[in-house]
Amino acid sequence: MHQTPLDAQHRALGARMIPFAGWEMPVQYAGIVQEHQAVRTAAGLFDLSHMGELWIRGPGAAAALDAALVTAPSRLKDGRAHYSMICAPDGSVMDDLIVYRTAAEEFLVVANASNREVVAAALAERLAGHDATLDDASLRTALIAIQGPRAVELLQAHTDIDLSPLKYYSIAAGQVCKRAALIARTGYTGEDGFEVYLAWDDAARIWNHLLEEGKAAGLVPAGLGARDTLRLEAGMPLYGQELDRETTPFEAGLGRVVKFDKDGDFVGRAALEAVKDAPAKVLVGLRLTGRGIARTGYPVYLPAAAEAVGRVTSGTASPTLGHPIAMAFVPAELAAPDTALEVGIRADRVPAVVIPMPFYRRPT
Amino acid sequence: MAYPDDCKYSDEHEWIRVEDGVATIGITAYAAEQVGDIVFVEVPAVGTTLTATQPFGVIESVKAVSELFAPASGKVVEMNGALADAPETVAEDPHGAGWLVKIALSDPSELDRLKDAAAYQAMIDAA
């Protein structure tokens, strides 16, 4: 089991630690709802050092990634990023990724911890024949996210980078607490915020400093539990739940990410072109109108019908909205908003209605 | 906290207290803390028969669903109706207002198999 460079910090903060994708990670400190609300109203600090950081470098890096992923990283300007996926030849999703272009011939691909090795192996294979190299920096790179409406002011106090012009899905190199860092304006919470890539050994000092200095402004440490409820409210997929090797980007409602108009072939192109207009299932948002919480794997029914037509992928009691929400796969003809469905919760059928996602959008 | 001496405790972290032949059942402060933010409690209706060690209801937190296990057998004579609108009471006052159900015991000798407060404390200290 891997430990992040902040393991001692989590334990000192009283975190409950759980095994997650081969790492010992904090699932909560003070409590999921409290941490969730702090991120929505002030700011939360997350240890994401378990994520995979893969560097692709070389004159052929851009072309290699265009052929390896469903997006076109060659179109990114230096310092910009986009959400991407790596698919298998059958069009199913091997992982969802953030791709940052840090220089003309240098890209940072960030993978889920659970898929780091799969993605690294697939990229190594797909880079063959291109003038590009792969460097898996995951075990020497720490990642701290600061997320929430007060994230800008809290981080600005500790960095030489001017954060206000840094756009959403951009990345800049500079210093945080006088240590080299890459600061990206990205996140997985539905709030404004930053993800800060650091050297492994710098993480503890910076975590302590940010937390201590930010406490008065409402900054709290936030665990994987709050990360999950935050991303669910924001309608963001989680690999292993909404995305897997049985699911294409089109089924997950992420067809817009796939760039068929780019030059050349990419892994999964033919399979995805064949299914893009007729997905076998569609990911929808559900609001439960009865009592109970839909959890991963629970069956979805048409009212009063015996046979399940779908299944829940994620669900919780939404801390922000105050009612139960879920994501589920259903047949395309049942995906329209206001469609009445039922979720099987133990012995009961609980009424639910299809609603548009995201469930939560931050006030602008 | 000190666990009340007038209760018995199950390995599944339920407490049971007998008064005038009626047993009140709840979850322990330890269990409530482990479950986290409680958002929904489902307990059986009056008249339902519980069987010792078998699941009889669930507690849902934001993160997960946890089963409740009956510490003893018997018929439900009262359920804590206040929990429908205020499930967080279970976390706030697990040994008091956050009780779950009251049952008429079918076999009071089952209580002998449960732990007293000191033994229960020792178990969670070792956890």
XYZ file of C-alpha atoms in Angstrom:
491
model
C 0.000 0.000 0.000
C 1.399 3.415 -0.990
C 1.370 6.322 1.406
C 1.236 9.914 0.201
C 3.829 12.410 1.483
C 1.048 13.813 3.689
C 0.256 10.601 5.559
C 1.489 11.945 8.912
C -0.481 15.171 8.404
C -3.713 13.256 7.806
C -3.254 11.136 10.902
C -2.421 14.185 13.034
C -5.607 15.846 11.750
C -7.636 12.854 12.897
C -8.512 11.625 9.412
C -10.167 8.283 8.879
C -7.855 6.475 6.454
C -9.059 3.955 3.897
C -7.380 1.908 1.186
C -8.130 3.464 -2.197
C -6.606 2.309 -5.494
C -3.562 0.927 -3.692
C -3.089 4.019 -1.520
C -3.903 4.822 2.085
C -6.070 7.913 1.719
C -8.104 10.166 4.036
C -11.835 9.635 3.460
C -12.854 12.290 5.981
C -11.558 14.506 8.774
C -14.333 16.397 10.607
C -17.113 14.855 8.506
C -18.120 14.649 4.860
C -20.968 17.162 5.012
C -18.953 19.737 6.929
C -16.045 19.429 4.489
C -18.413 19.557 1.524
C -20.051 22.766 2.787
C -16.652 24.333 3.449
C -15.677 23.791 -0.193
C -18.984 25.287 -1.399
C -18.754 28.332 0.873
C -15.052 28.907 1.666
C -12.358 26.430 0.641
C -11.078 22.890 1.123
C -7.592 21.440 0.874
C -7.281 17.995 -0.717
C -4.355 15.585 -0.904
C -4.469 14.082 -4.394
C -0.928 12.758 -4.414
C -2.240 9.337 -5.400
C -3.084 10.589 -8.895
C -0.855 9.555 -11.787
C 1.375 12.183 -13.430
C 2.721 11.084 -16.789
C 5.008 13.362 -18.819
C 5.113 12.999 -22.595
C 7.993 14.841 -24.199
C 9.620 15.174 -27.611
C 9.134 16.578 -31.101
C 6.527 13.898 -31.757
C 4.662 14.243 -28.432
C 1.680 16.177 -29.804
C 1.128 13.824 -32.736
C 1.583 10.786 -30.522
C -1.086 11.981 -28.073
C -3.472 12.825 -30.921
C -3.203 9.179 -31.994
C -3.375 7.789 -28.455
C -6.297 9.786 -27.000
C -9.784 10.780 -28.192
C -8.923 14.499 -28.016
C -6.415 16.566 -30.013
C -3.699 17.719 -27.587
C -1.828 19.136 -30.635
C -4.449 21.908 -30.675
C -3.702 23.019 -27.110
C -1.784 26.248 -26.737
C 1.148 26.184 -24.335
C -0.148 26.553 -20.785
C -3.636 25.265 -21.580
C -5.349 21.998 -20.728
C -8.365 19.918 -21.630
C -10.389 16.990 -20.347
C -9.670 13.825 -22.327
C -10.065 10.075 -22.391
C -7.961 7.146 -23.467
C -10.053 4.472 -25.161
C -9.479 0.864 -26.104
C -9.820 -0.192 -29.753
C -13.418 -1.232 -28.959
C -14.238 2.369 -27.988
C -14.586 1.671 -24.263
C -12.977 4.048 -21.789
C -9.667 2.973 -20.223
C -9.409 6.179 -18.197
C -10.437 9.798 -18.166
C -7.582 12.278 -18.067
C -6.553 15.896 -17.867
C -3.965 16.783 -20.515
C -1.874 19.896 -19.906
C 0.465 21.354 -22.516
C 3.322 22.849 -20.530
C 5.542 23.589 -23.565
C 5.541 23.037 -27.313
C 7.015 19.574 -26.916
C 5.920 18.730 -23.375
C 2.593 17.436 -22.046
C 1.457 16.367 -18.584
C -1.197 13.657 -18.632
C -2.938 13.169 -15.294
C -4.563 9.767 -14.785
C -6.672 8.271 -12.019
C -4.651 6.410 -9.390
C -6.573 3.217 -10.112
C -5.570 3.348 -13.780
C -2.078 4.786 -13.626
C -0.341 1.584 -14.623
C -2.871 0.763 -17.352
C -2.560 4.243 -18.832
C 1.240 4.267 -18.590
C 1.444 0.909 -20.355
C -1.017 1.919 -23.075
C 0.745 5.234 -23.675
C 4.145 3.539 -23.831
C 2.762 1.204 -26.483
C 1.017 3.987 -28.410
C 4.115 6.226 -28.358
C 6.104 3.593 -30.275
C 7.008 4.930 -33.715
C 6.684 8.547 -32.551
C 9.600 10.740 -31.505
C 8.337 11.019 -27.940
C 9.187 9.678 -24.488
C 7.075 8.757 -21.481
C 8.123 9.584 -17.911
C 5.881 8.325 -15.116
C 6.516 10.895 -12.361
C 3.627 9.740 -10.157
C 5.690 8.538 -7.224
C 7.783 11.689 -7.017
C 4.983 14.184 -7.640
C 2.646 15.392 -4.908
C -0.665 17.015 -5.750
C -2.566 19.345 -3.428
C -5.871 20.860 -4.541
C -7.363 23.984 -3.031
C -10.986 24.344 -4.066
C -13.766 26.754 -3.251
C -14.806 30.399 -3.647
C -11.949 31.594 -1.415
C -9.280 29.433 -3.117
C -7.902 32.324 -5.201
C -7.210 34.647 -2.303
C -5.909 31.846 -0.098
C -3.436 30.543 -2.665
C -2.482 33.988 -3.985
C -0.985 34.856 -0.607
C 1.587 32.071 -1.056
C 2.582 32.211 -4.718
C 4.501 34.496 -7.064
C 2.141 33.611 -9.931
C -0.595 36.150 -10.597
C -3.635 33.889 -10.340
C -6.332 36.252 -11.545
C -5.404 36.027 -15.259
C -4.923 32.238 -15.014
C -7.957 30.908 -16.889
C -9.965 27.785 -16.132
C -8.076 24.797 -17.582
C -4.745 26.630 -17.655
C -1.441 25.826 -15.980
C 1.555 27.966 -14.993
C 4.941 27.277 -13.446
C 6.116 29.278 -10.464
C 6.536 29.002 -6.746
C 4.232 28.131 -3.873
C 5.656 28.822 -0.423
C 8.964 29.472 -2.210
C 9.064 25.978 -3.715
C 8.809 25.107 -7.409
C 5.244 24.259 -8.368
C 2.894 23.906 -11.289
C -0.417 25.594 -10.592
C -3.421 24.529 -12.658
C -6.847 26.108 -12.497
C -8.668 22.796 -12.570
C -10.637 20.702 -10.141
C -13.257 18.103 -9.456
C -15.656 19.919 -7.163
C -17.719 22.292 -9.323
C -16.047 25.246 -7.606
C -13.281 27.590 -8.662
C -9.939 26.324 -7.488
C -6.462 25.086 -8.197
C -4.472 21.901 -8.378
C -0.854 22.357 -7.341
C 1.788 19.883 -8.523
C 4.794 19.727 -6.228
C 7.927 17.761 -5.524
C 7.104 14.900 -3.134
C 9.309 16.220 -0.327
C 7.907 19.753 -0.462
C 4.311 18.690 0.056
C 4.172 18.420 3.856
C 5.576 21.876 4.500
C 3.286 23.498 1.950
C 0.198 21.616 3.183
C 0.891 22.681 6.774
C 1.511 26.264 5.777
C -1.577 26.634 3.559
C -3.795 25.045 6.179
C -2.448 27.080 9.072
C -2.632 30.378 7.185
C -6.019 29.617 5.646
C -7.778 28.379 8.748
C -9.142 31.773 9.739
C -10.700 32.186 6.273
C -12.501 28.859 6.572
C -10.022 26.551 4.811
C -10.414 22.956 6.020
C -8.800 19.664 5.004
C -11.236 17.677 2.852
C -11.163 13.944 2.158
C -12.220 11.575 -0.582
C -15.762 11.418 0.830
C -16.392 15.108 0.227
C -14.542 14.905 -3.082
C -17.089 12.287 -4.178
C -20.211 14.204 -3.101
C -18.827 17.431 -4.600
C -18.075 15.884 -7.988
C -21.413 14.091 -8.007
C -23.345 17.333 -7.457
C -21.250 18.889 -10.223
C -22.260 16.047 -12.571
C -18.679 14.863 -13.076
C -18.020 11.192 -13.825
C -15.915 8.933 -11.611
C -13.939 6.185 -13.308
C -15.164 2.792 -12.136
C -18.716 4.107 -11.695
C -19.791 6.211 -14.685
C -16.833 5.187 -16.856
C -15.362 1.737 -17.396
C -14.373 -0.812 -20.031
C -18.080 -1.486 -20.681
C -18.843 2.159 -21.477
C -18.076 4.518 -24.373
C -17.717 8.304 -24.037
C -21.015 8.681 -25.911
C -22.886 6.547 -23.400
C -21.437 8.594 -20.547
C -22.677 11.835 -22.124
C -19.122 12.852 -23.003
C -19.310 12.528 -26.780
C -18.368 16.188 -27.197
C -14.901 15.307 -25.886
C -14.198 12.980 -28.843
C -12.627 14.874 -31.751
C -13.447 13.003 -34.949
C -12.383 16.070 -36.948
C -8.704 15.704 -36.035
C -6.225 14.438 -38.591
C -5.312 10.794 -38.663
C -6.490 7.742 -36.855
C -6.726 7.373 -33.081
C -7.289 4.308 -30.964
C -11.025 3.638 -30.814
C -11.990 5.888 -33.750
C -13.691 3.266 -35.904
C -15.607 1.737 -32.992
C -16.730 5.144 -31.719
C -17.846 6.378 -35.146
C -20.038 3.291 -35.390
C -21.829 3.937 -32.076
C -21.803 7.717 -31.758
C -25.400 8.240 -32.884
C -26.945 5.243 -31.156
C -25.515 4.685 -27.692
C -26.665 1.441 -26.087
C -27.281 3.286 -22.799
C -27.337 6.894 -21.669
C -26.133 8.414 -18.421
C -28.831 10.499 -16.740
C -29.260 12.474 -13.565
C -31.982 11.362 -11.169
C -33.719 13.138 -8.364
C -35.355 10.728 -5.939
C -38.763 11.994 -4.979
C -39.398 9.289 -2.382
C -37.412 8.355 0.701
C -34.096 6.559 0.464
C -30.730 6.898 -1.201
C -29.841 5.257 -4.501
C -26.421 3.608 -4.344
C -24.058 2.218 -6.947
C -25.529 -0.873 -8.607
C -29.142 -0.431 -7.506
C -31.620 -1.334 -10.286
C -33.694 1.254 -12.153
C -37.240 0.416 -13.318
C -40.102 1.894 -15.245
C -42.920 2.486 -12.758
C -44.655 -0.787 -11.874
C -42.564 -2.792 -14.364
C -40.958 -6.027 -13.218
C -37.758 -5.946 -15.257
C -34.972 -3.489 -14.497
C -34.135 -1.168 -17.400
C -31.031 0.408 -15.946
C -28.720 0.737 -12.983
C -27.474 3.437 -10.650
C -23.790 4.342 -11.029
C -23.445 6.845 -8.149
C -25.813 8.294 -5.595
C -25.898 10.231 -2.364
C -27.931 12.582 -0.245
C -26.874 15.887 -1.809
C -25.481 18.059 0.991
C -26.043 21.254 -1.018
C -29.494 20.486 -2.412
C -30.843 18.615 0.594
C -32.395 15.755 -1.349
C -31.136 12.468 -2.797
C -29.498 12.543 -6.239
C -28.041 9.846 -8.431
C -26.555 9.106 -11.804
C -27.806 6.083 -13.700
C -27.537 4.344 -17.045
C -30.886 3.923 -18.792
C -31.951 3.170 -22.384
C -31.873 6.242 -24.659
C -35.675 6.409 -24.891
C -35.901 6.906 -21.102
C -33.266 9.623 -20.887
C -35.443 12.704 -21.426
C -35.834 15.097 -18.473
C -39.028 14.529 -16.451
C -39.150 10.813 -17.322
C -40.643 9.007 -14.318
C -38.610 6.023 -13.105
C -38.171 3.985 -9.944
C -35.048 2.885 -8.098
C -35.027 -0.453 -6.309
C -33.765 0.236 -2.794
C -33.702 -3.035 -0.859
C -37.339 -4.258 -0.814
C -38.806 -0.926 -1.938
C -39.362 0.918 -5.189
C -38.589 4.583 -4.710
C -39.904 7.060 -7.318
C -37.332 9.105 -9.194
C -37.400 11.584 -12.047
C -34.795 12.288 -14.730
C -33.349 15.781 -14.317
C -30.638 17.625 -16.261
C -27.073 17.554 -14.969
C -25.166 19.127 -13.372
C -27.243 18.975 -10.222
C -25.319 21.951 -8.882
C -23.831 24.930 -10.689
C -21.827 27.455 -8.747
C -23.248 30.961 -8.528
C -21.533 33.325 -10.970
C -17.731 8.717 26.587
C -18.658 6.209 29.260
C -21.147 3.644 28.017
C -24.238 3.371 30.232
C -24.110 0.473 32.675
C -27.839 -0.205 32.414
C -27.478 -1.427 28.806
C -26.098 -4.522 27.129
C -24.089 -4.262 23.914
C -23.766 -6.369 20.780
C -20.647 -6.993 18.721
C -22.440 -5.115 15.922
C -22.539 -1.964 18.084
C -26.196 -1.900 19.090
C -27.256 -1.224 22.672
C -30.348 -2.625 24.362
C -31.948 -1.500 27.614
C -34.815 -3.348 29.320
C -37.390 -1.452 31.343
C -40.679 -2.992 32.486
C -40.342 -5.869 30.013
C -39.843 -3.607 27.016
C -36.406 -3.364 25.434
C -35.202 -0.174 23.735
C -32.609 -0.591 20.968
C -30.182 1.939 19.517
C -26.696 2.191 18.066
C -23.705 3.076 20.191
C -21.842 6.370 20.098
C -18.932 4.482 18.569
C -21.117 3.187 15.726
C -22.675 6.598 15.172
C -19.241 8.140 14.863
C -18.114 5.450 12.424
C -21.187 5.856 10.218
C -20.663 9.604 9.896
C -23.241 12.070 8.631
C -26.541 10.222 9.077
C -29.141 11.234 6.523
C -31.729 8.463 6.607
C -32.836 5.801 9.064
C -35.079 2.900 8.128
C -36.521 0.802 10.975
C -39.310 -1.777 10.864
C -42.944 -0.984 11.576
C -44.764 -1.902 14.778
C -45.621 -5.590 14.741
C -42.493 -6.687 12.859
C -40.587 -9.554 14.457
C -36.851 -9.124 14.934
C -34.481 -12.071 15.169
C -31.298 -11.768 17.214
C -28.170 -11.107 15.105
C -30.260 -10.626 11.931
C -30.512 -7.332 9.999
C -33.613 -5.318 10.882
C -33.049 -1.934 9.280
C -30.503 0.424 7.810
C -28.778 3.676 8.529
C -27.695 5.708 5.527
C -24.906 8.225 5.712
C -23.821 10.495 2.904
C -21.158 7.961 2.054
C -22.707 4.544 2.556
C -25.496 2.374 3.819
C -24.996 0.398 7.055
C -27.192 -2.441 8.260
C -28.657 -2.589 11.740
C -28.502 -5.957 13.495
C -30.968 -6.974 16.174
C -29.260 -7.513 19.551
C -32.192 -9.698 20.656
C -35.383 -11.233 19.298
C -38.857 -9.818 19.762
C -41.799 -7.945 18.293
C -41.579 -4.209 17.583
C -43.960 -2.290 19.861
C -42.804 1.219 19.028
C -40.554 2.896 16.487
C -38.865 6.250 16.907
C -41.022 8.259 14.512
C -39.018 11.434 15.125
C -36.119 9.972 13.141
C -38.026 10.270 9.853
C -37.616 14.039 9.929
C -34.512 14.230 12.101
C -32.258 11.236 11.367
C -29.266 13.208 12.638
C -30.639 12.687 16.160
C -29.073 9.219 16.033
C -25.627 10.801 15.769
C -26.332 13.637 18.187
C -27.804 11.551 20.992
C -27.294 7.861 20.148
C -27.962 6.615 23.676
C -30.962 8.867 24.290
C -33.306 10.596 21.841
C -31.687 8.733 18.952
C -33.106 5.330 19.966
C -34.434 3.239 17.086
C -37.145 0.770 18.172
C -38.719 -0.766 21.273
C -39.431 -4.477 21.246
C -41.196 -7.009 23.445
C -38.473 -9.575 24.085
C -39.355 -13.123 23.038
C -36.424 -14.663 24.907
C -34.866 -12.455 27.612
C -32.101 -15.035 28.123
C -30.600 -13.865 24.806
C -29.350 -10.793 26.664
C -26.912 -12.988 28.549
C -24.942 -13.413 25.323
C -24.375 -9.653 25.024
C -21.555 -7.601 26.491
C -21.761 -5.314 29.488
C -20.478 -1.737 29.232
C -16.959 -2.600 30.386
C -16.593 -5.498 27.945
C -17.964 -3.380 25.103
C -15.558 -0.557 25.942
C -12.705 -3.046 25.907
C -13.792 -4.289 22.482
C -13.820 -0.850 20.869
C -10.593 0.128 22.607
C -8.997 -2.843 20.877
C -10.513 -1.962 17.474
